[in-house]
N, CA, C and O atoms as a DFTB+ gen file, in Angstrom:
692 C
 N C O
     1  1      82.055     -67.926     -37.107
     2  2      81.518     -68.548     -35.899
     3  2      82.150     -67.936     -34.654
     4  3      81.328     -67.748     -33.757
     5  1      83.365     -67.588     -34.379
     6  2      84.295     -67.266     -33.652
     7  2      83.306     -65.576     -33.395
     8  3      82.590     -65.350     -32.420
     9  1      83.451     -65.020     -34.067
    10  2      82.634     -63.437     -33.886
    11  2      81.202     -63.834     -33.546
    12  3      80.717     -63.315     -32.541
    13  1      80.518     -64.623     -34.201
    14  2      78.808     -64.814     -33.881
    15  2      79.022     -65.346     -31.769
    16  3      78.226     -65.033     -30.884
    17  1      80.186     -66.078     -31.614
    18  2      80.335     -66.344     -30.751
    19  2      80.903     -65.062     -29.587
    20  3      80.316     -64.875     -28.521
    21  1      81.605     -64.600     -29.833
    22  2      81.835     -63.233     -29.034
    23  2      80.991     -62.602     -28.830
    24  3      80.813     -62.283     -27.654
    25  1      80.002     -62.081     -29.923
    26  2      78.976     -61.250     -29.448
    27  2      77.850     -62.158     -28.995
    28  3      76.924     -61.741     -28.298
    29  1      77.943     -63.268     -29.363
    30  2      76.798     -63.866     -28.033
    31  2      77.610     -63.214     -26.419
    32  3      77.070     -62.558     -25.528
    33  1      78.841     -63.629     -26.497
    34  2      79.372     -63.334     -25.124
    35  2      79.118     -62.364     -24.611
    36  3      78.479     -62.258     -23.564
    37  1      79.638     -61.373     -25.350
    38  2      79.115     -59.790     -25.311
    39  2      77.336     -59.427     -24.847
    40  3      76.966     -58.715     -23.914
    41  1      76.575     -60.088     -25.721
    42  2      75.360     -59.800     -25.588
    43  2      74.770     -60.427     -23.882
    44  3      73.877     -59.954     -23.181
    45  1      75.423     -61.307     -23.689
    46  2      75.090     -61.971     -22.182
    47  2      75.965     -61.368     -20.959
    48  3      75.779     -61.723     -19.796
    49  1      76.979     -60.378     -21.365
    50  2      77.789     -59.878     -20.359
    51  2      76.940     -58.277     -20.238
    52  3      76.896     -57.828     -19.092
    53  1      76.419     -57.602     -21.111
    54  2      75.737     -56.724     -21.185
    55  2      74.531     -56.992     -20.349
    56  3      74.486     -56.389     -19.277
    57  1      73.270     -58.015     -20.735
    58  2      72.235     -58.834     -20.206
    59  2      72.626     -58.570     -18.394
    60  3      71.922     -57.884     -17.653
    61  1      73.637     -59.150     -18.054
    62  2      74.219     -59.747     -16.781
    63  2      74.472     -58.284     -15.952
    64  3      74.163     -57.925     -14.816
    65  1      75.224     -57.577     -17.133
    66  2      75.703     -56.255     -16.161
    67  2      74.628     -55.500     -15.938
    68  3      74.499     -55.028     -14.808
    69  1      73.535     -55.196     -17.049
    70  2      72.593     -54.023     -17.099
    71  2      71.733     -54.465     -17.025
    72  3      71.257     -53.910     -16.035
    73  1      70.822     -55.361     -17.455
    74  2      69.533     -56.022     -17.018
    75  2      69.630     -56.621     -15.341
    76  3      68.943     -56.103     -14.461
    77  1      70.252     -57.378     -15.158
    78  2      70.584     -57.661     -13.962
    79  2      71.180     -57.240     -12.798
    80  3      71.406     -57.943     -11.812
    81  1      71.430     -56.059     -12.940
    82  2      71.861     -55.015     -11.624
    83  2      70.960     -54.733     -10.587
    84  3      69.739     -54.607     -10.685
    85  1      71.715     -54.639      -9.508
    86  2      70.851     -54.553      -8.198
    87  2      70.044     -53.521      -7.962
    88  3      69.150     -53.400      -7.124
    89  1      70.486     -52.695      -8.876
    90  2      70.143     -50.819      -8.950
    91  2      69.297     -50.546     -10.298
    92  3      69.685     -51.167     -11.288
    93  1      68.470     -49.910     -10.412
    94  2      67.377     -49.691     -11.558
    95  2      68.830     -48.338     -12.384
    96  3      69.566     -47.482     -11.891
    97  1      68.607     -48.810     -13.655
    98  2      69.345     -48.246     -14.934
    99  2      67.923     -47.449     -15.571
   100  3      66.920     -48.158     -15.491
   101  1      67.745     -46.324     -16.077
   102  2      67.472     -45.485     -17.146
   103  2      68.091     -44.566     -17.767
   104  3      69.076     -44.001     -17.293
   105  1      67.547     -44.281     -19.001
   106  2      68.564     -43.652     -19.984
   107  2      67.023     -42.506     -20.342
   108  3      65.976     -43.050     -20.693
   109  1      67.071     -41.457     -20.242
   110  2      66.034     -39.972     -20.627
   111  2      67.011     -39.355     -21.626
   112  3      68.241     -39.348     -21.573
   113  1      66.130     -38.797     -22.623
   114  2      66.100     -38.227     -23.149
   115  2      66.200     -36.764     -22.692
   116  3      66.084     -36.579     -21.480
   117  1      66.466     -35.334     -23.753
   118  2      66.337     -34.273     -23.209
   119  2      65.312     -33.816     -22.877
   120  3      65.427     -32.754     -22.265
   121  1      63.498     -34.469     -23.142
   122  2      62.560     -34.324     -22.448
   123  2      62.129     -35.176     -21.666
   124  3      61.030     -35.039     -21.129
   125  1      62.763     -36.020     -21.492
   126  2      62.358     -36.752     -19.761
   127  2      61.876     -37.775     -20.249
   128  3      61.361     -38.466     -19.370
   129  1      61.760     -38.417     -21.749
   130  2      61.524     -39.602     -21.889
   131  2      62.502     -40.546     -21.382
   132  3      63.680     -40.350     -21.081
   133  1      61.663     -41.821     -21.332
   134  2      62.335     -42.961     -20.835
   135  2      62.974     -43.639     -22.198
   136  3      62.096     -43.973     -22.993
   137  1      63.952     -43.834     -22.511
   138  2      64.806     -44.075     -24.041
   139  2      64.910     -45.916     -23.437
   140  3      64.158     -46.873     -23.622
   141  1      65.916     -45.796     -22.850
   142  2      66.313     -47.758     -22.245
   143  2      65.849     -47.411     -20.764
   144  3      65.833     -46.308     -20.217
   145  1      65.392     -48.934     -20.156
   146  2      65.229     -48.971     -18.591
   147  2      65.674     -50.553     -18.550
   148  3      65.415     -51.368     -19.435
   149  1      66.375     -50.808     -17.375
   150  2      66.633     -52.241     -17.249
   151  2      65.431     -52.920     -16.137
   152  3      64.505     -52.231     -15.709
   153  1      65.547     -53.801     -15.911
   154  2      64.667     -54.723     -15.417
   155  2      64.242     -54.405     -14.312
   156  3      63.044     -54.465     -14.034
   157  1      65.293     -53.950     -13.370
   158  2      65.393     -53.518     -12.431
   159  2      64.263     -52.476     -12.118
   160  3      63.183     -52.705     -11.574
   161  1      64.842     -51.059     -12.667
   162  2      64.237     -49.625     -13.043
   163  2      62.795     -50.115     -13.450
   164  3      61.933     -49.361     -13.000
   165  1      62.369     -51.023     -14.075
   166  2      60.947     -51.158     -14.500
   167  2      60.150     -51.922     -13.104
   168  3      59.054     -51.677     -12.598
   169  1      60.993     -52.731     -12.815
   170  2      60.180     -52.867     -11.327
   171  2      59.929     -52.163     -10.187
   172  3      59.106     -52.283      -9.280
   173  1      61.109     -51.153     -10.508
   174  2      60.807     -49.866      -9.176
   175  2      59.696     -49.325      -9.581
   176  3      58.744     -49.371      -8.802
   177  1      59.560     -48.811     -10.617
   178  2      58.707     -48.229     -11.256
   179  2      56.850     -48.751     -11.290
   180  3      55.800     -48.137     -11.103
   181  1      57.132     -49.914     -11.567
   182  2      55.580     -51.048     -11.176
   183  2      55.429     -51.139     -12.542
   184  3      54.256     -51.338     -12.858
   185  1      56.116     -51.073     -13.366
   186  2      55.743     -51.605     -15.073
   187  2      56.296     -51.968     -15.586
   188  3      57.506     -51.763     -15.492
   189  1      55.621     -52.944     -16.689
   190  2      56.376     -53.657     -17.845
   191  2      57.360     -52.890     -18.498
   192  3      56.926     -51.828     -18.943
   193  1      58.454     -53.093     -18.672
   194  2      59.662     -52.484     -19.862
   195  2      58.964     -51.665     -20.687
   196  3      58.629     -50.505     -20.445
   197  1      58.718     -52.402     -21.831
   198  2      58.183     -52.454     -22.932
   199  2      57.129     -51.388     -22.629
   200  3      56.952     -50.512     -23.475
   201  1      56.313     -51.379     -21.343
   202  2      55.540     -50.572     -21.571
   203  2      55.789     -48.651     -21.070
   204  3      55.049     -47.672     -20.970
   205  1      57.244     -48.936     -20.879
   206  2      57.661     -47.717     -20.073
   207  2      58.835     -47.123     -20.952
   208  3      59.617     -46.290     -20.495
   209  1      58.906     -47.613     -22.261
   210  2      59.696     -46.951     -23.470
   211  2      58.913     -45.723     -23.861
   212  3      57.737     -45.940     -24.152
   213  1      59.276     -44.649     -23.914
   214  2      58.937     -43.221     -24.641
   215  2      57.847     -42.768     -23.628
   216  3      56.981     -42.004     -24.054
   217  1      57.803     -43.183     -22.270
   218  2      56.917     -42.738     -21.199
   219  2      58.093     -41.734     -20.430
   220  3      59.305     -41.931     -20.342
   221  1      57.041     -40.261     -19.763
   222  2      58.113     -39.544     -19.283
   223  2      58.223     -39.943     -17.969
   224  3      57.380     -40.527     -17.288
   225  1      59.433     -39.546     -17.642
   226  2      60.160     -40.045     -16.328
   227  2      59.109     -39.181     -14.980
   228  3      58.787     -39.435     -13.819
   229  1      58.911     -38.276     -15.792
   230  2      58.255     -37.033     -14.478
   231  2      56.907     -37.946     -14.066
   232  3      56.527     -37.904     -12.896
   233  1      56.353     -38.583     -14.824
   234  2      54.982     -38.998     -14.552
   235  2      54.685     -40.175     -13.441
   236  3      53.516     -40.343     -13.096
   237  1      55.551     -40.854     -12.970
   238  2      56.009     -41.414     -12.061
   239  2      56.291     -40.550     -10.824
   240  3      55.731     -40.997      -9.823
   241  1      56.979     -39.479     -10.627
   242  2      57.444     -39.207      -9.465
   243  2      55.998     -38.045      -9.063
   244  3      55.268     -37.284      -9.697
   245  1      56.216     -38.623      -7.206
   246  2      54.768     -37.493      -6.852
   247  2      54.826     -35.786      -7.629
   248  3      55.776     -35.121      -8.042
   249  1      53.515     -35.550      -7.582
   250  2      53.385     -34.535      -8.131
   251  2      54.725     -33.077      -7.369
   252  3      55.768     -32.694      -7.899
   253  1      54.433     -32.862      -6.740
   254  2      55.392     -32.072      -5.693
   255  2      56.922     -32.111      -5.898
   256  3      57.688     -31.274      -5.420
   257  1      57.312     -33.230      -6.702
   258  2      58.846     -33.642      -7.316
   259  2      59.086     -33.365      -8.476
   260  3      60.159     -33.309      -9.077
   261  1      57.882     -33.158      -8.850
   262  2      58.034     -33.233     -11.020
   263  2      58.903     -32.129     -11.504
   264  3      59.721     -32.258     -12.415
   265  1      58.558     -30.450     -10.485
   266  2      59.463     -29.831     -11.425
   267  2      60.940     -30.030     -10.570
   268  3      61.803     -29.321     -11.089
   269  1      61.258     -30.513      -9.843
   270  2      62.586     -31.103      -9.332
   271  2      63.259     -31.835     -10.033
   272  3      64.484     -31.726     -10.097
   273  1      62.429     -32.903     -10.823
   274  2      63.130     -33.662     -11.771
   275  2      63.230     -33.224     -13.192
   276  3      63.872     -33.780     -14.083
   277  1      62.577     -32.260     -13.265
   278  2      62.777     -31.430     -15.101
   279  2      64.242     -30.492     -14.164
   280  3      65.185     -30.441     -14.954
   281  1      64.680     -29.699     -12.589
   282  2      65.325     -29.029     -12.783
   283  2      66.533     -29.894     -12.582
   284  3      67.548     -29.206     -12.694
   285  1      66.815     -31.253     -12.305
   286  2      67.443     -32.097     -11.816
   287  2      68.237     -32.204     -13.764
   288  3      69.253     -31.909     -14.393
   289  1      66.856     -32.843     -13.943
   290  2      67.915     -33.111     -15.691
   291  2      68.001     -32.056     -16.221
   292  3      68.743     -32.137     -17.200
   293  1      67.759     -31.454     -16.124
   294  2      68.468     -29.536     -16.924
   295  2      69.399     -29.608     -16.112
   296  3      69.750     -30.680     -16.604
   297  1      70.262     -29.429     -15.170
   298  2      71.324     -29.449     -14.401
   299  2      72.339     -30.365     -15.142
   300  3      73.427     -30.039     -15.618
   301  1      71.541     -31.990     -15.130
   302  2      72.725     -32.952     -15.732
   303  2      73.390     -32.303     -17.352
   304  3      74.574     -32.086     -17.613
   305  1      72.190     -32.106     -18.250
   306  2      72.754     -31.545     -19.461
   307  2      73.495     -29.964     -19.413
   308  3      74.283     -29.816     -20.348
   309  1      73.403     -29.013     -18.680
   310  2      74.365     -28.005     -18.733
   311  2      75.274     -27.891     -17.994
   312  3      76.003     -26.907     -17.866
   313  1      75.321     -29.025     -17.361
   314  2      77.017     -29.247     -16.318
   315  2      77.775     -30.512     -17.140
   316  3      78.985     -30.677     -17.297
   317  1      77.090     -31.025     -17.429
   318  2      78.111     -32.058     -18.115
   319  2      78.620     -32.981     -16.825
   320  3      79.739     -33.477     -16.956
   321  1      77.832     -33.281     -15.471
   322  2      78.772     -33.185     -14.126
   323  2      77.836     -34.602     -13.731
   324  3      76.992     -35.164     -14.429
   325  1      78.260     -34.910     -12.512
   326  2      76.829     -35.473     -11.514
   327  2      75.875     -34.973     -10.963
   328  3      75.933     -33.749     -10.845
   329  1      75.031     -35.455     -10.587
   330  2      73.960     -34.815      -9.940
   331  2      73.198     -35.965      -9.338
   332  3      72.933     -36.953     -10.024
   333  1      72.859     -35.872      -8.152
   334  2      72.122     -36.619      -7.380
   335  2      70.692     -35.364      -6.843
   336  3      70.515     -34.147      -6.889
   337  1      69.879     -36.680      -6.320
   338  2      68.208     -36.218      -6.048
   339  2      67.555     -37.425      -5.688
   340  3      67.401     -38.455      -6.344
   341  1      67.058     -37.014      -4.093
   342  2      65.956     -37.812      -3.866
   343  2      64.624     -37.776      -3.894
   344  3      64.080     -36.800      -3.379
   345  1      63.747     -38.904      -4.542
   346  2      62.461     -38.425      -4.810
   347  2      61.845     -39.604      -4.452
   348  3      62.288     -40.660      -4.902
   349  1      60.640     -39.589      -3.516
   350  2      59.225     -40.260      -4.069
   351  2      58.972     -40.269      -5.160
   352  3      59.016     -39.310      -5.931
   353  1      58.546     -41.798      -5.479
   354  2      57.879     -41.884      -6.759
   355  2      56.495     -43.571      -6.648
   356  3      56.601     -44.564      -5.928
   357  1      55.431     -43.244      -7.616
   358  2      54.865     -43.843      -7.344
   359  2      54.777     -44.841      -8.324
   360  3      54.787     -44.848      -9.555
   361  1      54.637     -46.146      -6.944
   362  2      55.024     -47.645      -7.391
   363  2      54.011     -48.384      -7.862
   364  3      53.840     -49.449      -7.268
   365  1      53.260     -48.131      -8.782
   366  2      51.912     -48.778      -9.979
   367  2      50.890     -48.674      -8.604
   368  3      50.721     -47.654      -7.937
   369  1      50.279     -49.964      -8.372
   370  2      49.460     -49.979      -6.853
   371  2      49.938     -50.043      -5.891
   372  3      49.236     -50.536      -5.007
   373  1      51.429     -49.581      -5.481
   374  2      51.809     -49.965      -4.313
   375  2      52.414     -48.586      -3.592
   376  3      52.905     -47.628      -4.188
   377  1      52.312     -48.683      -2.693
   378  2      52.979     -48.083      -1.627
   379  2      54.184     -47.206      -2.098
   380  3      55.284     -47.747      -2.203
   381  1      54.036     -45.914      -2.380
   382  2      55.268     -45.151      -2.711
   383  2      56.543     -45.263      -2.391
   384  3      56.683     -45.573      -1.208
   385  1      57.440     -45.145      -2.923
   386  2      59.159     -45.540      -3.229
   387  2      59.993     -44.324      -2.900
   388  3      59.728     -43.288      -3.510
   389  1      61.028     -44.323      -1.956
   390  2      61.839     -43.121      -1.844
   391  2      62.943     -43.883      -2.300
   392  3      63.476     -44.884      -1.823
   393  1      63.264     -42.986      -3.665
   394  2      64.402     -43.410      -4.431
   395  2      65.535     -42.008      -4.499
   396  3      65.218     -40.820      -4.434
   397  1      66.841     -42.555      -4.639
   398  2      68.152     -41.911      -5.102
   399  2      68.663     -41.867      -6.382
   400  3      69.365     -42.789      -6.796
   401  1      68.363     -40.792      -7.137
   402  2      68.659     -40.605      -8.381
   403  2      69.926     -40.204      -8.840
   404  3      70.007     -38.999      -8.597
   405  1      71.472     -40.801      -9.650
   406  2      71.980     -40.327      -9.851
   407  2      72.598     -40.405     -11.013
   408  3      73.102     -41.413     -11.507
   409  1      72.564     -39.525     -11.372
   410  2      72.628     -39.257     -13.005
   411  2      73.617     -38.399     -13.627
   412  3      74.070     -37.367     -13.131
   413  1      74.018     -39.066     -15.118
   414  2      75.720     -38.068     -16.046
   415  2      74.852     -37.824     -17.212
   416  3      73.860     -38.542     -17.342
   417  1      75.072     -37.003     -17.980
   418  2      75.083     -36.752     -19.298
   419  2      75.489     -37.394     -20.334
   420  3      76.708     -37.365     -20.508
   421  1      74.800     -38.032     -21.168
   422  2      76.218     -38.517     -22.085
   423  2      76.017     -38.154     -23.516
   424  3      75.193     -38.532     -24.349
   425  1      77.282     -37.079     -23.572
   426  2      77.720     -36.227     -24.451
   427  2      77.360     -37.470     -26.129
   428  3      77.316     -38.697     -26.221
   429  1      77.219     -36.610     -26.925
   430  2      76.755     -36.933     -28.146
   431  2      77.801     -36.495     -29.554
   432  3      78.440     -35.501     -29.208
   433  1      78.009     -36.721     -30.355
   434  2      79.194     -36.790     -31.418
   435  2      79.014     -34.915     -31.731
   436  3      79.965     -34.596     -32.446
   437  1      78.495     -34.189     -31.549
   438  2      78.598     -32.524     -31.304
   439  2      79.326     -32.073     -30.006
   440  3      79.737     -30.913     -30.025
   441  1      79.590     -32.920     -28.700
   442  2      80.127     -32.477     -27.560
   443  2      78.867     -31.910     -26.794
   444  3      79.236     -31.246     -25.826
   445  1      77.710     -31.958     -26.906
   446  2      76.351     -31.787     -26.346
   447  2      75.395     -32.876     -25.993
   448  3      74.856     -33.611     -26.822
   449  1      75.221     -32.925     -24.681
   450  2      74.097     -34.224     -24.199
   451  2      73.356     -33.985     -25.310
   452  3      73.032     -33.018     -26.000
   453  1      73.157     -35.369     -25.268
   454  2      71.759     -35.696     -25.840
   455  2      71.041     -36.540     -25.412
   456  3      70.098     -36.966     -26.079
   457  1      71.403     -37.095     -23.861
   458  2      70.744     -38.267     -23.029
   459  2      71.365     -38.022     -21.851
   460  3      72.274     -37.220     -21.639
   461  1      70.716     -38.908     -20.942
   462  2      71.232     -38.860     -19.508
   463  2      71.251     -40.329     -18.783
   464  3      70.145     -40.870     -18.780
   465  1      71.781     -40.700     -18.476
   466  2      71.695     -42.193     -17.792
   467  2      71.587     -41.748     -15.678
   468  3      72.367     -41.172     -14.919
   469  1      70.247     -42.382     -15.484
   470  2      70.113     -42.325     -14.193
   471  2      70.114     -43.768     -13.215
   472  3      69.439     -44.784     -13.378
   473  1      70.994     -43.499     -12.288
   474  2      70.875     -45.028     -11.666
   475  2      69.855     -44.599     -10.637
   476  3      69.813     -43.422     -10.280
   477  1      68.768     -45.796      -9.988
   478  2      68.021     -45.225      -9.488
   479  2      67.772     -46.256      -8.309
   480  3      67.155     -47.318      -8.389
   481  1      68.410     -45.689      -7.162
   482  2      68.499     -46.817      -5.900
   483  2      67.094     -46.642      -4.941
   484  3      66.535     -45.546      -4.924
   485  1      66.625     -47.638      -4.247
   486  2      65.710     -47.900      -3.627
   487  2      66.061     -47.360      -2.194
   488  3      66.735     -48.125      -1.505
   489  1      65.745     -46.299      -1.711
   490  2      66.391     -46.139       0.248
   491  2      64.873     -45.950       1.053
   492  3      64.774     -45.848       2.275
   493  1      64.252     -45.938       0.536
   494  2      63.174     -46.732       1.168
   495  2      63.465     -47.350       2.532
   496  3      62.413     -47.256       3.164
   497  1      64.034     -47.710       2.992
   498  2      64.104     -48.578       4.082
   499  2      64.842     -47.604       5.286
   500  3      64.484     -47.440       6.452
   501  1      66.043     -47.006       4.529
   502  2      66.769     -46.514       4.814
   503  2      66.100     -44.867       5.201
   504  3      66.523     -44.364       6.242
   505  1      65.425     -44.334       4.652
   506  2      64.565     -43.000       4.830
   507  2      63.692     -43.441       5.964
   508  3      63.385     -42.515       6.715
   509  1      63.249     -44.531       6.260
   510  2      62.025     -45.214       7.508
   511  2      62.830     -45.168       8.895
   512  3      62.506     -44.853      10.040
   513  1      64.449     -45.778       8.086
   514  2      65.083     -45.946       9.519
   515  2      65.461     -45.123      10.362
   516  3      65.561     -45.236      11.583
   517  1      65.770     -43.894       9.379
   518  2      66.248     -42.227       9.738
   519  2      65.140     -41.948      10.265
   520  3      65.318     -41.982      11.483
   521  1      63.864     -41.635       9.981
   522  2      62.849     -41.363      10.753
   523  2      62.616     -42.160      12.090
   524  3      62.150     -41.837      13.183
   525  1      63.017     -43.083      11.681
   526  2      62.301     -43.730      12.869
   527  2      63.600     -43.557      14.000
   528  3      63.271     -43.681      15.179
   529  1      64.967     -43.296      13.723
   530  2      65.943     -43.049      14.288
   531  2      65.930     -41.524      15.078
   532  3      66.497     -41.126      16.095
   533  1      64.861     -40.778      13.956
   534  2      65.151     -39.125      14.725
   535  2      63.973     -38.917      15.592
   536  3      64.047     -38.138      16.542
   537  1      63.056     -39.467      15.362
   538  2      62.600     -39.491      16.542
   539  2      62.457     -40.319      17.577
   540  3      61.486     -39.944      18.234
   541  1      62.845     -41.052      17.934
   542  2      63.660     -41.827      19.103
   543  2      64.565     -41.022      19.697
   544  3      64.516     -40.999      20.927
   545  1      65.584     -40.185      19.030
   546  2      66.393     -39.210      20.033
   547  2      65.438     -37.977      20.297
   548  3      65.441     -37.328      21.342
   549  1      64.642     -37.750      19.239
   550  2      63.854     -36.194      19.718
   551  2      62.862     -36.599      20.677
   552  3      62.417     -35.566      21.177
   553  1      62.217     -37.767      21.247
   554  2      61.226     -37.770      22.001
   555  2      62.298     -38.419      23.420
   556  3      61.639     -38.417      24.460
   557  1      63.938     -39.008      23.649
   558  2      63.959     -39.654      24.383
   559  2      64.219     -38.954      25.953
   560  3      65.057     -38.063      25.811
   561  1      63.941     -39.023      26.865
   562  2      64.298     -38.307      27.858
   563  2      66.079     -38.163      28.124
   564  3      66.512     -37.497      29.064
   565  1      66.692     -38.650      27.470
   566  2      68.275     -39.031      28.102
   567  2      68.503     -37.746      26.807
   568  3      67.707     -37.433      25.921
   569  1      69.763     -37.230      27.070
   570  2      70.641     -36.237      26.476
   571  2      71.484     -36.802      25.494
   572  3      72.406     -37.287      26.150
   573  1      71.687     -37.007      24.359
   574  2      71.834     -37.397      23.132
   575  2      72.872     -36.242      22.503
   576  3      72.243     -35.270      22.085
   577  1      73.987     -36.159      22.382
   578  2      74.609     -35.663      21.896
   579  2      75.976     -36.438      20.971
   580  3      76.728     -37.306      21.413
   581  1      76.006     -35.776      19.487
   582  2      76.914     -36.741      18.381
   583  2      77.854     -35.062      18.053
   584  3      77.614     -33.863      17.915
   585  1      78.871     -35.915      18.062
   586  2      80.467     -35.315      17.350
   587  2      81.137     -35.380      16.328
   588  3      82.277     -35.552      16.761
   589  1      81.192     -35.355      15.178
   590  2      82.276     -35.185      14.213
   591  2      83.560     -35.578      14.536
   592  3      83.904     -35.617      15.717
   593  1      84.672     -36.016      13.215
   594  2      85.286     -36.811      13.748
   595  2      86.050     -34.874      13.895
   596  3      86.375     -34.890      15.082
   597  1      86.216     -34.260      13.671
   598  2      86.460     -33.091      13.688
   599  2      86.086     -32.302      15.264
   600  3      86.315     -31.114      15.493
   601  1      85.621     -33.031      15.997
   602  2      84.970     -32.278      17.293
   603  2      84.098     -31.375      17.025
   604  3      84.110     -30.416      17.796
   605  1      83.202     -31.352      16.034
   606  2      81.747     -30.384      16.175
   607  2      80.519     -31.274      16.514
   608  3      80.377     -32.470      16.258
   609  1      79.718     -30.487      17.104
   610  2      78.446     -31.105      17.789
   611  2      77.605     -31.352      16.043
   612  3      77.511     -30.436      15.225
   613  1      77.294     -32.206      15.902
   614  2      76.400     -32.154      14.836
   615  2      75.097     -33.204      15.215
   616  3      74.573     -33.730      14.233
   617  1      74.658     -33.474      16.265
   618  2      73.473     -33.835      17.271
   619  2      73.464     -33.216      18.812
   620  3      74.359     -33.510      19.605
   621  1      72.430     -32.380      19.143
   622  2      71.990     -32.026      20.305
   623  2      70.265     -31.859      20.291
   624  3      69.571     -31.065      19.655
   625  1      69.772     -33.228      21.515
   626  2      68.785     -33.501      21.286
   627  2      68.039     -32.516      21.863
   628  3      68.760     -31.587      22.226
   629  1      66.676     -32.321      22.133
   630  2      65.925     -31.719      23.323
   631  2      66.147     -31.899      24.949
   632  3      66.184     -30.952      25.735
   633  1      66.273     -33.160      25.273
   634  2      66.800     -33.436      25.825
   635  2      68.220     -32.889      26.820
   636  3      68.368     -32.597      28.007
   637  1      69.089     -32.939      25.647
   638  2      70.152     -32.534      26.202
   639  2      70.357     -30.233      25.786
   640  3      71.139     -29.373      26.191
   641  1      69.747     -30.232      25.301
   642  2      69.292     -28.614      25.412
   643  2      68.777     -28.576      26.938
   644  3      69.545     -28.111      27.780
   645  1      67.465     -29.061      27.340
   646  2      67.241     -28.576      28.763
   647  2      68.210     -29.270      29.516
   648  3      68.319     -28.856      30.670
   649  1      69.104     -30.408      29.128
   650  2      70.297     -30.055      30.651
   651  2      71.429     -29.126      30.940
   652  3      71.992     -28.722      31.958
   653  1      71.582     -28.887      29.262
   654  2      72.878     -27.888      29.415
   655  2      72.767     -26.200      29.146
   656  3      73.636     -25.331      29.071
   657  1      70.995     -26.152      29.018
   658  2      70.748     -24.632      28.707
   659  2      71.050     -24.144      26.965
   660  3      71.186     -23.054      26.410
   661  1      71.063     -25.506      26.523
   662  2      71.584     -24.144      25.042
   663  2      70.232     -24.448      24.221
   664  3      69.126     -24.740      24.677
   665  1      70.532     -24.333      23.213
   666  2      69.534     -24.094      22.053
   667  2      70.441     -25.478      21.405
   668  3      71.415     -25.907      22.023
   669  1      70.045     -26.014      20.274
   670  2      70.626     -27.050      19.260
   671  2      71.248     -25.625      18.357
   672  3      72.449     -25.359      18.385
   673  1      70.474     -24.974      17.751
   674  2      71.252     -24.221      16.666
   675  2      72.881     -23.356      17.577
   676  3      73.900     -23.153      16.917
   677  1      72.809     -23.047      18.797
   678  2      73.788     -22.593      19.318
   679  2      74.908     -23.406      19.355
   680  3      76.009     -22.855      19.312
   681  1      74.820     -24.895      19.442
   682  2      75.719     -26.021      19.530
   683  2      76.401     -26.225      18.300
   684  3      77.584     -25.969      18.076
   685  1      75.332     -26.839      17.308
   686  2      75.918     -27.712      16.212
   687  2      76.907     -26.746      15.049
   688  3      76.761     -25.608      14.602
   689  1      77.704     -27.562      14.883
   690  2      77.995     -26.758      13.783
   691  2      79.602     -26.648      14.049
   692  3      80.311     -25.996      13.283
């Protein structure tokens, strides 16, 4: 009873950590199948779990990303390393998803992937705000200039090009 009881514990601390994460969990295969997805990952996605087992990962993301994400997981399995990638991907009937992919290898009883686990964050909001942030300085009439904590220009708007005569690529950097 004592063990039937632990792994209930176990089985609900697993449930809690990986089904219930704020961040979509998948696990691909070395051809881009979808092996595990948590609850999460299936709602980014716009589908049932169940129905997104042994479905490839590429078929989801816009066409224009697909071979990004075959060169994305060839990267994870011959580095053995991290790897991050952002991609559109499309959300069943809804409105396309700019997601952050980041993904390890996980080595197999030979010392060779044989899977990849990708966490897969939603910035969606965050990609709207940047846009909507860069152009607000590129259209604003006032001179807009950002610094490093290092003292390099790494913003010079239009703006502030016609007050001070330079170019942006002459500045930043």
């Amino acid at each position: 009873r004592r063990n039937e009881s632990e792994l209930e514990e176990s089985r609900q601390k697993y449930f809690d950590l990986y089904d219930l994460a704020p961040v979509g969990y998948v696990t691909l295969d070395r051809k881009g199948r979808i092996r595990e997805i948590n609850l999460t990952g299936a709602k980014l996605l716009g589908w049932e779990r169940e129905r997104l087992k042994g479905s490839y990962f590429g078929r989801f993301v816009e066409r224009s990303a697909q071979d990004e994400i075959y060169k994305f997981c060839q990267r994870l399995f011959e580095s053995g390393g991290r790897e991050e990638i952002e991609v559109t991907i499309r959300h069943g009937e809804k409105a396309p998803l700019e997601l952050l992919l980041s993904g390890v290898a996980v080595q197999g009883p030979e010392g060779n992937g044989n899977a990849c686990q990708v966490a897969m964050t939603d910035i969606t909001a965050r990609k709207a705000a940047e846009s909507w942030r860069r152009k607000l300085i590129e259209t604003t009439e006032d001179a807009v200039i950002a610094i490093d904590r290092k003292a390099r220009v790494v913003l010079f708007n239009p703006a502030a090009e016609k007050m001070f005569g330079y170019d942006a690529e002459e500045v930043i950097g």
